[in-house]
PDB file of C-alpha atoms in Angstrom:
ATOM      1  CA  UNK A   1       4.026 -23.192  15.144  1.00  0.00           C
ATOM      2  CA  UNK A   2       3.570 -23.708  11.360  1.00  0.00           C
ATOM      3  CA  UNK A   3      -0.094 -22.535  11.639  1.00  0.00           C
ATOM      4  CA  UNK A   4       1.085 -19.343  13.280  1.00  0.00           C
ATOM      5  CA  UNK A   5       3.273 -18.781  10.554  1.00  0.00           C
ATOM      6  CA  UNK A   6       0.743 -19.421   7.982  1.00  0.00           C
ATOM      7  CA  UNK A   7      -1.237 -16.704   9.180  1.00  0.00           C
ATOM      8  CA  UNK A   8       1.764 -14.646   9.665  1.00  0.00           C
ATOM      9  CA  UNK A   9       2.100 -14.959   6.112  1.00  0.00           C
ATOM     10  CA  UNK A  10      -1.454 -14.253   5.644  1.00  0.00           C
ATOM     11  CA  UNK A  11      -1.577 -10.924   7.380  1.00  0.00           C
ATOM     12  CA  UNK A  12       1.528  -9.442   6.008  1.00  0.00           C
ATOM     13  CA  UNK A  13       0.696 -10.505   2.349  1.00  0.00           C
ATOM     14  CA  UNK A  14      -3.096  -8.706   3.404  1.00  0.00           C
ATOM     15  CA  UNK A  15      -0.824  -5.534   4.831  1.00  0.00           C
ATOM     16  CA  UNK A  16       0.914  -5.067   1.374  1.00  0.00           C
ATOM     17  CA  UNK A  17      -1.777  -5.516  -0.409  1.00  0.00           C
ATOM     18  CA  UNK A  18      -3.297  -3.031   1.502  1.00  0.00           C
ATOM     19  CA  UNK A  19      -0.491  -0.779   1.527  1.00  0.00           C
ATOM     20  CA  UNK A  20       0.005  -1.316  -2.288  1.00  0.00           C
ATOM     21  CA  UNK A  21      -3.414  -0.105  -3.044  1.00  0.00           C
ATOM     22  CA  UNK A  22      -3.520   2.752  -1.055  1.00  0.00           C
ATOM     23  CA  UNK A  23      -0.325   3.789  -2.689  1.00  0.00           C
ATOM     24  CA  UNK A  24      -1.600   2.943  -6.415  1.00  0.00           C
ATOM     25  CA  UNK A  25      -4.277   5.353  -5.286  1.00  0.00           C
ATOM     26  CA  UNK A  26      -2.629   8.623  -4.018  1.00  0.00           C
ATOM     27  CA  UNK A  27      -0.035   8.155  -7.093  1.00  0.00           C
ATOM     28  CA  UNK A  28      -2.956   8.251  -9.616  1.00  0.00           C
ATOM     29  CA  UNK A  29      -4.347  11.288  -7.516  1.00  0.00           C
ATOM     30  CA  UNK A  30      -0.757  12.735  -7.912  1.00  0.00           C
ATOM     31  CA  UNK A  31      -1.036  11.859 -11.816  1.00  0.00           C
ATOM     32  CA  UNK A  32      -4.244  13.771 -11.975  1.00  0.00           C
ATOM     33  CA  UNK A  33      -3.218  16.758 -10.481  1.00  0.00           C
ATOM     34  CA  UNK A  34      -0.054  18.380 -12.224  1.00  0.00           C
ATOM     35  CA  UNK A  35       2.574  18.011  -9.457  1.00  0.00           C
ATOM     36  CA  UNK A  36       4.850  20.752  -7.755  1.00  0.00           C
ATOM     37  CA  UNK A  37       7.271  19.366  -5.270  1.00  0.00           C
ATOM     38  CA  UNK A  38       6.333  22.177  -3.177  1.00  0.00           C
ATOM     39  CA  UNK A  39       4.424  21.190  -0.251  1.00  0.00           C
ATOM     40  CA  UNK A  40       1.519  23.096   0.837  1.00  0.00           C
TER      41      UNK A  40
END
């Protein structure tokens, strides 16, 4: 069981980075573009 959870760990820490990048990315898009709380 402790090498399940080891890669466990490993594929949630992958997820957020993952999830962490794509989010670093669409908030320097939203820096870019002037941003109106509107949604289109």
């Amino acid at each position: 069981m402790q090498s399940f959870h080891v890669f466990h760990l490993k594929y949630y820490l992958t997820f957020f980075n993952l999830n962490k990048q794509a989010f670093s990315n669409s908030y320097a898009k939203s820096k870019k573009t002037p941003f109106s709380g509107a949604p289109k």
